[in-house]
XYZ file of C-alpha atoms in Angstrom:
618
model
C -84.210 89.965 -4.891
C -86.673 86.726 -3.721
C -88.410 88.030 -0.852
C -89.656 84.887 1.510
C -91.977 85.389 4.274
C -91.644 84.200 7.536
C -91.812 80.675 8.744
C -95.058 81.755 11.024
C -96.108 83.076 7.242
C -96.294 79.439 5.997
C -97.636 77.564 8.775
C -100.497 79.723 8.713
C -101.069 78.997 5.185
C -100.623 75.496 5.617
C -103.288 75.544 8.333
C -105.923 77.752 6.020
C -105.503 75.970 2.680
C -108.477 73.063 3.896
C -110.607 76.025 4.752
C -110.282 77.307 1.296
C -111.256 74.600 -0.561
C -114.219 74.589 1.941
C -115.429 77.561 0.429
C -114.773 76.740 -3.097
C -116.722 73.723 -2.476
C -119.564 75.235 -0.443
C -119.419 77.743 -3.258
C -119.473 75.072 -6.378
C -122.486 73.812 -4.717
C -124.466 76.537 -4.305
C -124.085 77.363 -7.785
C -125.610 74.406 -9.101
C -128.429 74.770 -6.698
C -128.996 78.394 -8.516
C -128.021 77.973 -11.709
C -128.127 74.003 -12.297
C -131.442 72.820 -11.447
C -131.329 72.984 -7.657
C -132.327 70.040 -6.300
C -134.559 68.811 -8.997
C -133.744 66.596 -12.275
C -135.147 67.222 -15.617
C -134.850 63.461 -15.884
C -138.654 63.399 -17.463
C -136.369 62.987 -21.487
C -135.410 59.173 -21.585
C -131.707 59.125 -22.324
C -129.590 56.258 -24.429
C -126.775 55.693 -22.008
C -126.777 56.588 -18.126
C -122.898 57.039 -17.363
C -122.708 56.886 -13.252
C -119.557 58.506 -11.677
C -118.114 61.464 -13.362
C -114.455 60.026 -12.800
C -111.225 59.323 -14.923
C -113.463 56.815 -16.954
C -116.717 58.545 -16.452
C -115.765 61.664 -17.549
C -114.698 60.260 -20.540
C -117.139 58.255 -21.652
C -119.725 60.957 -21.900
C -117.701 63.383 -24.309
C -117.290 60.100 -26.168
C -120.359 58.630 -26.331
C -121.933 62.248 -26.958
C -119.794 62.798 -29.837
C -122.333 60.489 -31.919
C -125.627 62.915 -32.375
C -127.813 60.220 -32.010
C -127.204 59.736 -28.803
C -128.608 61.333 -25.598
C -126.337 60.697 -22.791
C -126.472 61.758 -18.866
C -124.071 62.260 -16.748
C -124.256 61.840 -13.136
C -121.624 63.198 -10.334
C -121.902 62.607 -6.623
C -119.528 65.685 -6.655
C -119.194 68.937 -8.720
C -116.874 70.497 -10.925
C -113.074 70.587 -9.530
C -112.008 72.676 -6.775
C -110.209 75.694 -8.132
C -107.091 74.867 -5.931
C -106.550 71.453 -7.107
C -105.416 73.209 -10.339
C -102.321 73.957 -7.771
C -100.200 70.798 -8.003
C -98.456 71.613 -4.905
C -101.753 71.434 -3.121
C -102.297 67.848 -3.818
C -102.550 66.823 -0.324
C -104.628 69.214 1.329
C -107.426 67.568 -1.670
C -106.635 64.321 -0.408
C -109.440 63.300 2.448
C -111.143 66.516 2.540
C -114.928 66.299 2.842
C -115.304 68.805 -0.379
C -113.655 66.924 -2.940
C -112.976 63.184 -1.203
C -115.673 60.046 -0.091
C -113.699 59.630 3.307
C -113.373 56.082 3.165
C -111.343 54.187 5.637
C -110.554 50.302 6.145
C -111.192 47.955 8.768
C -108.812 46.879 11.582
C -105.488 44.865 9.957
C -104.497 41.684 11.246
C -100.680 42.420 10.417
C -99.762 45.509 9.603
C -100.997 49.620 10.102
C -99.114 49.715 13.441
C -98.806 53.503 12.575
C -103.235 53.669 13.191
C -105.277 53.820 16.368
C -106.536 49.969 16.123
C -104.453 49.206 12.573
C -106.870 51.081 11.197
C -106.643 53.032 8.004
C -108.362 56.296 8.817
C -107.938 57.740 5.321
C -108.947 55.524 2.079
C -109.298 58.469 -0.191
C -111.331 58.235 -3.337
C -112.093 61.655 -5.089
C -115.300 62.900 -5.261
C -115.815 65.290 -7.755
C -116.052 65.704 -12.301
C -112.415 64.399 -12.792
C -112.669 61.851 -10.096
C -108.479 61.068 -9.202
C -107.366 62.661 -12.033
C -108.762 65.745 -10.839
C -106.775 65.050 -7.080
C -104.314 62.927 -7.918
C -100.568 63.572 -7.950
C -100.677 63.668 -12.079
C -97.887 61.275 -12.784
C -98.581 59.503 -16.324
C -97.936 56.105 -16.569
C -98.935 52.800 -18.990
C -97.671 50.049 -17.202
C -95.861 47.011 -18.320
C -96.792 45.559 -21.688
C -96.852 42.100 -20.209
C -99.994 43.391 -17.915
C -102.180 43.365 -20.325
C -101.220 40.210 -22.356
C -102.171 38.955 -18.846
C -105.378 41.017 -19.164
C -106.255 39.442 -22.832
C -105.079 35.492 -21.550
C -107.583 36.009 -18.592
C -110.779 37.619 -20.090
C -109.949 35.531 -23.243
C -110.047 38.777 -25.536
C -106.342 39.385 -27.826
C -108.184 43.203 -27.828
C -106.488 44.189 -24.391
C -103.594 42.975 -25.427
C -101.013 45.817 -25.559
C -100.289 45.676 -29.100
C -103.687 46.630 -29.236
C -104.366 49.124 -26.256
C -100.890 51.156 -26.871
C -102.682 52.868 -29.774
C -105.387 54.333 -27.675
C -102.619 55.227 -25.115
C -101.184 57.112 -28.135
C -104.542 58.657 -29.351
C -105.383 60.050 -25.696
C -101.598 61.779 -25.474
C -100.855 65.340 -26.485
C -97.293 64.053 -25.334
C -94.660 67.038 -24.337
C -92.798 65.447 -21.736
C -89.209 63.604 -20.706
C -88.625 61.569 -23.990
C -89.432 64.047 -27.048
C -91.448 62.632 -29.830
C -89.028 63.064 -32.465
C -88.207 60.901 -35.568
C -86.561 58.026 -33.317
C -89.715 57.228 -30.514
C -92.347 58.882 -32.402
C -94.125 55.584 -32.741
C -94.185 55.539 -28.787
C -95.907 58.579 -28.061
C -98.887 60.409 -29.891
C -99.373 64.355 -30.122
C -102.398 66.387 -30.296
C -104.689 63.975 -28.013
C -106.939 65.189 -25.451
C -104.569 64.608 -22.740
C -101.712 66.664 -22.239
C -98.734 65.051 -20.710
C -95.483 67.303 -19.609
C -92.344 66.845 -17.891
C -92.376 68.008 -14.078
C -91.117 71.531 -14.228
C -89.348 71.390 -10.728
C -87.336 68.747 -10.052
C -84.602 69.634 -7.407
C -82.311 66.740 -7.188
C -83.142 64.837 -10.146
C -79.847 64.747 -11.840
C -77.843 62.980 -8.554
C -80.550 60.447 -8.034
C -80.264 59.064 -12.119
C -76.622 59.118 -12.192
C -77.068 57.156 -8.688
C -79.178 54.987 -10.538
C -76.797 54.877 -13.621
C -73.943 53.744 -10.759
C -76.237 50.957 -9.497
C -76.357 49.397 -12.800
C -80.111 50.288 -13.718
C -81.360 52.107 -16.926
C -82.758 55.609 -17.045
C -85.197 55.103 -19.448
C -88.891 55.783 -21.048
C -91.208 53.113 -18.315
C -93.811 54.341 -21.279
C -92.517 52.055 -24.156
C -91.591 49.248 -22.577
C -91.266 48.623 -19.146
C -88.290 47.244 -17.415
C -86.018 47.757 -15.011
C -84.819 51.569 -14.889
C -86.012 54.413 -13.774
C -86.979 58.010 -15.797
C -87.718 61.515 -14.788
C -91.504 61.598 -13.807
C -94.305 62.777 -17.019
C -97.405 64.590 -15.449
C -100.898 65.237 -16.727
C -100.220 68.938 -16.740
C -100.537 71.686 -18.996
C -98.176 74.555 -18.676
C -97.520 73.464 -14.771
C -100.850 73.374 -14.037
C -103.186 70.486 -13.443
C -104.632 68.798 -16.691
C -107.470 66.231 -15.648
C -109.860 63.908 -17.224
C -112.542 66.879 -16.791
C -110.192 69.616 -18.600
C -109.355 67.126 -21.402
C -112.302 65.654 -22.694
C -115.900 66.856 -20.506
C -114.667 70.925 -20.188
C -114.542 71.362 -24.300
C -118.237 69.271 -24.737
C -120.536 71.025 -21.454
C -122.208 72.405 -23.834
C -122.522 70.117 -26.256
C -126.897 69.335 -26.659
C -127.076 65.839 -26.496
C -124.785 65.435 -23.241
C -126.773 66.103 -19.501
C -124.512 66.722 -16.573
C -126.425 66.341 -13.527
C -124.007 67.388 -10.459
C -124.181 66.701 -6.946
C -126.467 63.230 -7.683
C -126.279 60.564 -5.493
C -127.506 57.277 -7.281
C -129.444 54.855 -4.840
C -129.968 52.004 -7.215
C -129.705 50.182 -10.810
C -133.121 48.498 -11.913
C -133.341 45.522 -13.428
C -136.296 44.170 -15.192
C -137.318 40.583 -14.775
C -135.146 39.698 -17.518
C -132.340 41.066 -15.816
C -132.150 44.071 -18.361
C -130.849 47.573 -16.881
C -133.772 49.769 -17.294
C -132.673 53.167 -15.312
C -131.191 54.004 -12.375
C -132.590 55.963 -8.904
C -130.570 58.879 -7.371
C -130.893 61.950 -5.185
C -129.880 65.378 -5.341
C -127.335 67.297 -3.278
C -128.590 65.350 -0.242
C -132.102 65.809 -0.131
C -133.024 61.964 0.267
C -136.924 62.769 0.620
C -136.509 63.588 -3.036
C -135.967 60.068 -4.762
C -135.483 60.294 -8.934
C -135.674 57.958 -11.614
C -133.973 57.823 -14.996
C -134.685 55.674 -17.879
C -131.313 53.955 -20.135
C -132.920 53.090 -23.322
C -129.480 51.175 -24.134
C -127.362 50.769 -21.281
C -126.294 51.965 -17.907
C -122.587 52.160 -17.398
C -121.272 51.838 -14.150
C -118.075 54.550 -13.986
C -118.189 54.934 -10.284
C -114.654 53.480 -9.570
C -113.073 49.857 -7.362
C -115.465 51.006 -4.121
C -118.492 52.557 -5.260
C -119.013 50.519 -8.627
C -118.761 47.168 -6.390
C -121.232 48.893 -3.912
C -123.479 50.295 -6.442
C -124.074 46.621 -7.847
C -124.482 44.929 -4.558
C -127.020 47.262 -3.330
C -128.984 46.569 -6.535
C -128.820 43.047 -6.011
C -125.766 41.470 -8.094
C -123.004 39.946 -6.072
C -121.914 37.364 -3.536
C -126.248 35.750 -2.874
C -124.990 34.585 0.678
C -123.452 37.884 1.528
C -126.262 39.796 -0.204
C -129.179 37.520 1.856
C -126.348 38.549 5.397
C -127.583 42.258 4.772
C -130.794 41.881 3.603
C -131.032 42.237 -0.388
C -132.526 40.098 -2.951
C -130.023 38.372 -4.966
C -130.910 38.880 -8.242
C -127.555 37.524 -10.333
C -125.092 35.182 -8.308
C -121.830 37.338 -8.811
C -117.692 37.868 -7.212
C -118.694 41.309 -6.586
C -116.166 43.104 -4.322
C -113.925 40.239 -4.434
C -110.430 40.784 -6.037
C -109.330 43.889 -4.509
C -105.704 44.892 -5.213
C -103.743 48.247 -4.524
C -100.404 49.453 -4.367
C -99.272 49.426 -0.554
C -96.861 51.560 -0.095
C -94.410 52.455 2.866
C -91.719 54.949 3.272
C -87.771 54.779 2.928
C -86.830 58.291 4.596
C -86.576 60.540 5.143
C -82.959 60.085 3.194
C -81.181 63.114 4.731
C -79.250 65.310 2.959
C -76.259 67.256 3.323
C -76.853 70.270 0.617
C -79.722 71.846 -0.846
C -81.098 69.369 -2.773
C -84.781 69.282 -2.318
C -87.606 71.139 -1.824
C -87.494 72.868 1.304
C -91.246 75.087 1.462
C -89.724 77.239 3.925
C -86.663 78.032 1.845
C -87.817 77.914 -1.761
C -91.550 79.013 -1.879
C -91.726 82.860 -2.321
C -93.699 85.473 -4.187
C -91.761 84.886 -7.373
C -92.757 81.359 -7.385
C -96.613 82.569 -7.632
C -95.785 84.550 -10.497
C -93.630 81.848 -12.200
C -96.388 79.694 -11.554
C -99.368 81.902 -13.036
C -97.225 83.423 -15.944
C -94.653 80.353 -16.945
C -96.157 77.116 -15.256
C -92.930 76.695 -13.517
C -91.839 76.726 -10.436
C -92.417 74.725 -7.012
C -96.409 75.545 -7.394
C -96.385 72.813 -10.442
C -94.281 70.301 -8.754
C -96.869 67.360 -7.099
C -94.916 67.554 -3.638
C -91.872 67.398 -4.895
C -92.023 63.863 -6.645
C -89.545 64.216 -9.588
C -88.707 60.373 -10.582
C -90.227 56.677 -11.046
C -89.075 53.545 -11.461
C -89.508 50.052 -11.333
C -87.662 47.067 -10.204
C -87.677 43.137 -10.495
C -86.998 41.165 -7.158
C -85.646 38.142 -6.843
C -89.428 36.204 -7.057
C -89.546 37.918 -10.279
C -86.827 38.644 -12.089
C -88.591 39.148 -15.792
C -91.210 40.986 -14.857
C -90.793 44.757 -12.598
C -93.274 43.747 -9.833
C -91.851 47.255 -7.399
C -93.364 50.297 -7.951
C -90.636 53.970 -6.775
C -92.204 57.491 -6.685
C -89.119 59.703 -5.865
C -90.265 62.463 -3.665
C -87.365 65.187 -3.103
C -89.232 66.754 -0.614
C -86.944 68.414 2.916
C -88.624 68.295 6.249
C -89.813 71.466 7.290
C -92.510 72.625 10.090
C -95.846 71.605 9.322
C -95.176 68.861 6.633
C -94.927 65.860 9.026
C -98.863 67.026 10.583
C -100.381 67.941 6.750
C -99.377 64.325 5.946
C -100.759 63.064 8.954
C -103.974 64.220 7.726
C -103.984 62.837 4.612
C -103.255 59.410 5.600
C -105.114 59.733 8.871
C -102.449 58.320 11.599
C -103.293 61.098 14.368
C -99.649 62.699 14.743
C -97.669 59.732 14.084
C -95.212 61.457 11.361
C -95.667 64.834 13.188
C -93.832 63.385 15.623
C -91.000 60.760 13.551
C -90.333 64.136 11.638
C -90.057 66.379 14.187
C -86.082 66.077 14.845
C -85.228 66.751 11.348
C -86.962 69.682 10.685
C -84.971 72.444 8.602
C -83.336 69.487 6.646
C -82.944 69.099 3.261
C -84.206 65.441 2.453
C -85.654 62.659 0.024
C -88.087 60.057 0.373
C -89.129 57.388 -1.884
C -92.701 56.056 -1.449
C -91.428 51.961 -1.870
C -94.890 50.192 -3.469
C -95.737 46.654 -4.255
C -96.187 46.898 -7.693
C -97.579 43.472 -8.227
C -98.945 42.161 -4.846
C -100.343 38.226 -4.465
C -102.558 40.100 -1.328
C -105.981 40.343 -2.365
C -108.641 42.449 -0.325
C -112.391 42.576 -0.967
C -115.530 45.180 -0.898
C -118.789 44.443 1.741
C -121.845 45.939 2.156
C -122.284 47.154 5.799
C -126.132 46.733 5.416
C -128.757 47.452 2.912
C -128.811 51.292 2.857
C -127.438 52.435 -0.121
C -125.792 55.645 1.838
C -123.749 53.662 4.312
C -119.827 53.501 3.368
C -118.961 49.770 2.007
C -116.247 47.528 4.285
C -113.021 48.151 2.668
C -110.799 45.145 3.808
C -107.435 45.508 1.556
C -105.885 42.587 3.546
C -102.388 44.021 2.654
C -99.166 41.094 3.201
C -102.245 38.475 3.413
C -100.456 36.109 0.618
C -99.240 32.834 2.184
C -96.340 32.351 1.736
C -95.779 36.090 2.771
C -94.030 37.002 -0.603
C -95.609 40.619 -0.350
C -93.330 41.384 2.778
C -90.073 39.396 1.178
C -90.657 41.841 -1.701
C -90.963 44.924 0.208
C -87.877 44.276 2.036
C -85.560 43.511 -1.023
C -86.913 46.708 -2.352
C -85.942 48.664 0.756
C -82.558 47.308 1.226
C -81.879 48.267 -2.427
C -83.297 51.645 -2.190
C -81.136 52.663 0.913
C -78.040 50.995 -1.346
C -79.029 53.610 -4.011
C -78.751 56.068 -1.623
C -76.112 55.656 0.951
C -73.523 53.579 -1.438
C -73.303 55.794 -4.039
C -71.004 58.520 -5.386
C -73.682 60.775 -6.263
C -75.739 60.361 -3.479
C -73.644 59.043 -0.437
C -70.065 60.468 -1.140
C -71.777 64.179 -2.648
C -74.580 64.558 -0.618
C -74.167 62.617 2.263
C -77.207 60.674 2.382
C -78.545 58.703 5.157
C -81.878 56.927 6.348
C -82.382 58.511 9.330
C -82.907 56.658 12.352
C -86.443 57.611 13.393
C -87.807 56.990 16.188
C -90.485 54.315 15.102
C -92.139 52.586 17.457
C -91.807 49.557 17.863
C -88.820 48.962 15.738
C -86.420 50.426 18.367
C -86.504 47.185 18.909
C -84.234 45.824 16.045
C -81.134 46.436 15.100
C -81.127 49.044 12.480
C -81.129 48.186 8.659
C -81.451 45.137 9.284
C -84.243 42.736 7.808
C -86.345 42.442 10.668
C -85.951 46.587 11.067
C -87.334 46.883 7.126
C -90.347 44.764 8.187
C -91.182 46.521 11.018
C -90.969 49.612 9.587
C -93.214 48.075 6.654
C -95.692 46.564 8.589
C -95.726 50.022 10.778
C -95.809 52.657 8.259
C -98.172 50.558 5.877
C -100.340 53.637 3.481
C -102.380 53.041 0.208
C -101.136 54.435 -3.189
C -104.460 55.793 -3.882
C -104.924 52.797 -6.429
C -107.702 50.150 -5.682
C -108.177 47.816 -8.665
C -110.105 44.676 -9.505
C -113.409 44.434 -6.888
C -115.471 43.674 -11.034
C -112.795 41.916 -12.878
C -113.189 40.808 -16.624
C -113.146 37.024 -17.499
C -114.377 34.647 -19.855
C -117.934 33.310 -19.060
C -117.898 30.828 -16.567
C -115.225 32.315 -15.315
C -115.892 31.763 -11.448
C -113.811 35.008 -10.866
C -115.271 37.023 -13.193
C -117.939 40.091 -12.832
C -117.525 41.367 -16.507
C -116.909 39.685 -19.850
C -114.089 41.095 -22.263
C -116.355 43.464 -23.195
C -116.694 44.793 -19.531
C -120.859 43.581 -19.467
C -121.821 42.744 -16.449
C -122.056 39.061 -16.604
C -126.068 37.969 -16.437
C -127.251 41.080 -17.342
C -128.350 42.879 -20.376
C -127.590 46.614 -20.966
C -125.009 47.065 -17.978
C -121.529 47.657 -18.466
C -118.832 48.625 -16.014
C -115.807 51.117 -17.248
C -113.465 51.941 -14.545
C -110.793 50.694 -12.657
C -112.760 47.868 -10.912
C -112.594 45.408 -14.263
C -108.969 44.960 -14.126
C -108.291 41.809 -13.343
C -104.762 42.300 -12.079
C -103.368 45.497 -11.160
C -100.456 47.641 -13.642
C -97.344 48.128 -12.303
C -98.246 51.883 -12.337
C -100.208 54.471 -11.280
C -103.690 53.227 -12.696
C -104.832 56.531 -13.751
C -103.579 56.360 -17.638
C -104.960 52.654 -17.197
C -107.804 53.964 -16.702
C -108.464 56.446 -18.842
C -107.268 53.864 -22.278
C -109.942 50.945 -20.644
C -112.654 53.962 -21.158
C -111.370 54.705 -24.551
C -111.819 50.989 -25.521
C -114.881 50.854 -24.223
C -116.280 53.997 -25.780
C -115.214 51.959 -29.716
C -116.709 48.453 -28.066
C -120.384 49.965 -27.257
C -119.971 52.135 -30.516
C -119.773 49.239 -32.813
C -122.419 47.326 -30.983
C -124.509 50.577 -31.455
C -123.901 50.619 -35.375
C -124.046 47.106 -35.471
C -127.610 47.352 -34.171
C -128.916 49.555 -36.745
């Protein structure tokens, strides 16, 4: 017998979840002012490499770099150690924009798009906060991206070493791969076992089957996106580990904390990079837990690597004086080396096709399919709707017609039905007041898909500012989404949504069988329009317009002289001497994929890179 409780039961829970991570975080905090130092630094000990941002990358690099004994290497983390409920990968959201575990950023007013937002305003940017950065509040899916992004990557910064053929073996040392496509005699050169990260097959996945042999009837491939991306689509991998939530942290910083050459210093705030007159990185300046009376110092006797991610790296550099001089001189700072800073940005817009109503019980209804047993399954077996990211259970990617060799649309199938509460908890974590509360509402109790529809490969690019010279005030964050001009972006966008309602509604699998629909919500303005028709798609892009979660590019690599270019191939900061930046900011064009795995293999480079300069040098 599966006993459920009430519908009042889960609404309730809904509502408390954000309160709990509250306390875990309060509680994380006050344990490092006990037991980690409080708000002091032991920061007297002169350390070889000063990693800043405990991220994806960050993370990384210090097991790494810490794994040669010669080296004394300190970490430090704006935030602390992950919230215990982001193990949970059904609470994904409620990490998303929380003040515990998230920076809060938000973007300036749009020109074109953001109707959704008081002003056009993005009121949720979110960028983690804590050891783990994304990885540690992300939704887990495990992706490479297209081999033909980084041959673009090695053409630009000049360097055949991030050129796949190259990078896919550190993609394959970093997997402990268990997921959709076994590693078995036939693909066992695509995939490597007994890495640090640990890389499963979702464990929930109502509705996967009728969406592939959908996509099967519209002619695409269900396929591994991992070996070599085209067209298709493939049953999602996730960076879990028995269901549960396997992060940068729990793969390669948990196993080394107490490793004796490695510092973590939690909770630290850094201020400022110093350069010496000859432009060398010397140390860096940071707080503790807040208390900015208290100002400390660190010395890098080799280098200080920037891990912070796309908004705080860019920030962090600018605020020390290397960027754009004129904007630098706007806010008041000393220009110190004439860099694009902050220039480049790129992410994944997204919007949403959906909901995609269903006729039977094909999705993830919380009201219907959450009960005690799935706790249990969860603990005990991983399985269950507790390991299932929100229900996403499929990628893919697509070509349009502006690029027909090259994927340049990015799907995340989420077979998620509408029930009471979901329409406000997403609300929050995009910030647009009660905007889906209220599109949802109608269709509550219904079992439905939707498919977040992202450009994979936008023209758009966006840029990082400094508000003014204090080094706590948020950056400007102007993504400038459907900015190209000759509005390709928006073509694009609407090609993919006319062939992701096809999918659905013309279908055997997924029209005849289940009935699906787009329902006709009621979305302001685009009443308007006739429905599913081109200038409907548009408006409903340009309304419901949300980030991915995957800012790239603000310190792209280049060749020197490159007038683009913040880092060289060997991600140095360009003018400088023992300053590197390792994170998602040196890509100089975005992956068509989540950027997490990205990521993670540009840290892994860079971890061999500043090894062999180290051995080199003695």
């Amino acid at each position: 017998m599966i006993i459920r409780a009430p519908n009042s039961f889960y609404l309730v829970v809904l509502n408390v979840i954000p309160f709990i991570i509250g306390y875990f975080g309060g509680l994380l905090r006050w344990r490092d002012v006990v037991f980690g130092g409080g708000f002091r630094a032991a920061t007297n000990d002169s350390y070889d490499f000063v990693v800043v941002g405990g991220g994806s990358a960050g993370c990384l690099m210090a097991a790494r770099l810490s794994e040669n004994p010669r080296h004394r290497v300190l970490l430090l983390e704006a935030g602390g150690d992950p919230n215990p409920i982001g193990y949970i990968p059904l609470a994904v959201p409620f990490l998303q924009n929380h003040p515990a575990t998230d920076w809060q950023y938000k973007t300036v007013p749009s020109n074109n798009s953001g109707f959704a937002f008081t002003n056009k305003q993005l009121l949720a940017w979110p960028r983690a906060k804590v050891l783990g950065g994304g990885s540690s509040t992300n939704f887990m899916i495990y992706m490479r991206g297209n081999p033909k992004d980084y041959n673009e990557w090695a053409t630009i910064a000049g360097d055949s070493r991030w050129a796949y053929d190259n990078v896919e073996s550190y993609f394959k040392n970093m997997e402990d791969y268990h997921g959709n496509w076994p590693t078995n005699d036939s693909n066992n050169e695509f995939h490597g076992t007994g890495g640090p990260l640990r890389v499963e097959g979702a464990h929930y996945t109502p509705g996967l089957n009728s969406v592939l042999d959908a996509v099967r009837e519209t002619g695409f491939s269900v396929r591994d996106l991992n070996v070599d991306q085209k067209e298709g689509f493939s049953p999602v991998d996730l960076t879990q580990k028995r269901g549960h939530r396997w992060s940068a942290y729990s793969a390669y910083l948990q196993p080394v904390l107490r490793r004796k050459n490695l510092k973590i210093l939690r909770y630290s705030y850094v201020t400022k990079i110093h350069l010496n007159s000859e432009k060398r990185a010397t140390g860096v300046s940071f707080i503790r837990h807040g208390l900015k009376s208290r100002l400390h110092y660190v010395n890098a006797k080799e280098e200080v690597i920037l891990c912070a991610g796309a908004i705080s790296s860019p920030k962090l550099l600018m605020v020390s004086g290397i960027g754009p001089s004129e904007h630098l001189k706007s806010v008041g700072i000393e220009p110190l080396v004439d860099l694009p800073v902050g220039r480049n940005l790129q992410d994944h817009v997204i919007t949403f096709v959906g909901p995609m109503l269903l006729n039977q019980s094909e999705s993830f209804l919380l009201t219907r399919d959450l009960s005690l047993k799935s706790f249990s399954d969860f603990a005990f077996n991983g399985i269950g709707p507790l390991t299932s990211p929100m229900g996403i259970t499929s990628v893919g990617v697509t070509s349009t017609s502006s690029s027909p060799e090259w994927p340049n649309l990015l799907h995340t199938l989420v077979s998620i039905g509408v029930y009471n509460g979901l329409g406000s908890m997403t609300d929050k974590v995009f910030g647009c007041g009660k905007f889906l509360t209220n599109l949802l509402a109608p269709y509550a109790g219904h079992d439905a898909h939707v498919i977040l529809l992202a450009l994979g490969k936008p023209r758009s690019r966006g840029f990082i500012e400094l508000k003014d010279n204090n080094p706590y005030s948020k950056p400007i964050i102007n993504p400038q989404y459907y900015s190209d001009p000759l509005d390709q972006d928006m073509q694009d966008m609407i090609e993919g949504f006319e062939m992701l309602v096809n999918l659905y509604e013309n279908t055997t699998a997924l029209g005849t069988k289940l009935g699906a629909r787009l329902a006709q919500a009621n979305i302001p303005p685009c009443g308007e329009q006739e429905f599913k028709s081109k200038a409907y798609y548009e408006c409903v892009i340009r309304t419901m317009t949300f980030t991915l979660f995957h800012p790239v590019g603000t310190n792209p690599m280049g060749k020197i002289g490159d007038p683009n270019a913040v880092v060289d191939s060997e991600l140095r900061v360009i003018g400088t001497t023992g300053l590197r930046v390792v994170d998602a900011s040196v890509m100089p064009v975005i992956t068509n994929a989540n950027t997490n795995a990205p990521t993670m293999m540009i840290a892994e480079v860079a971890a061999d890179l500043i090894e062999n300069n180290y051995d080199d040098s003695t």
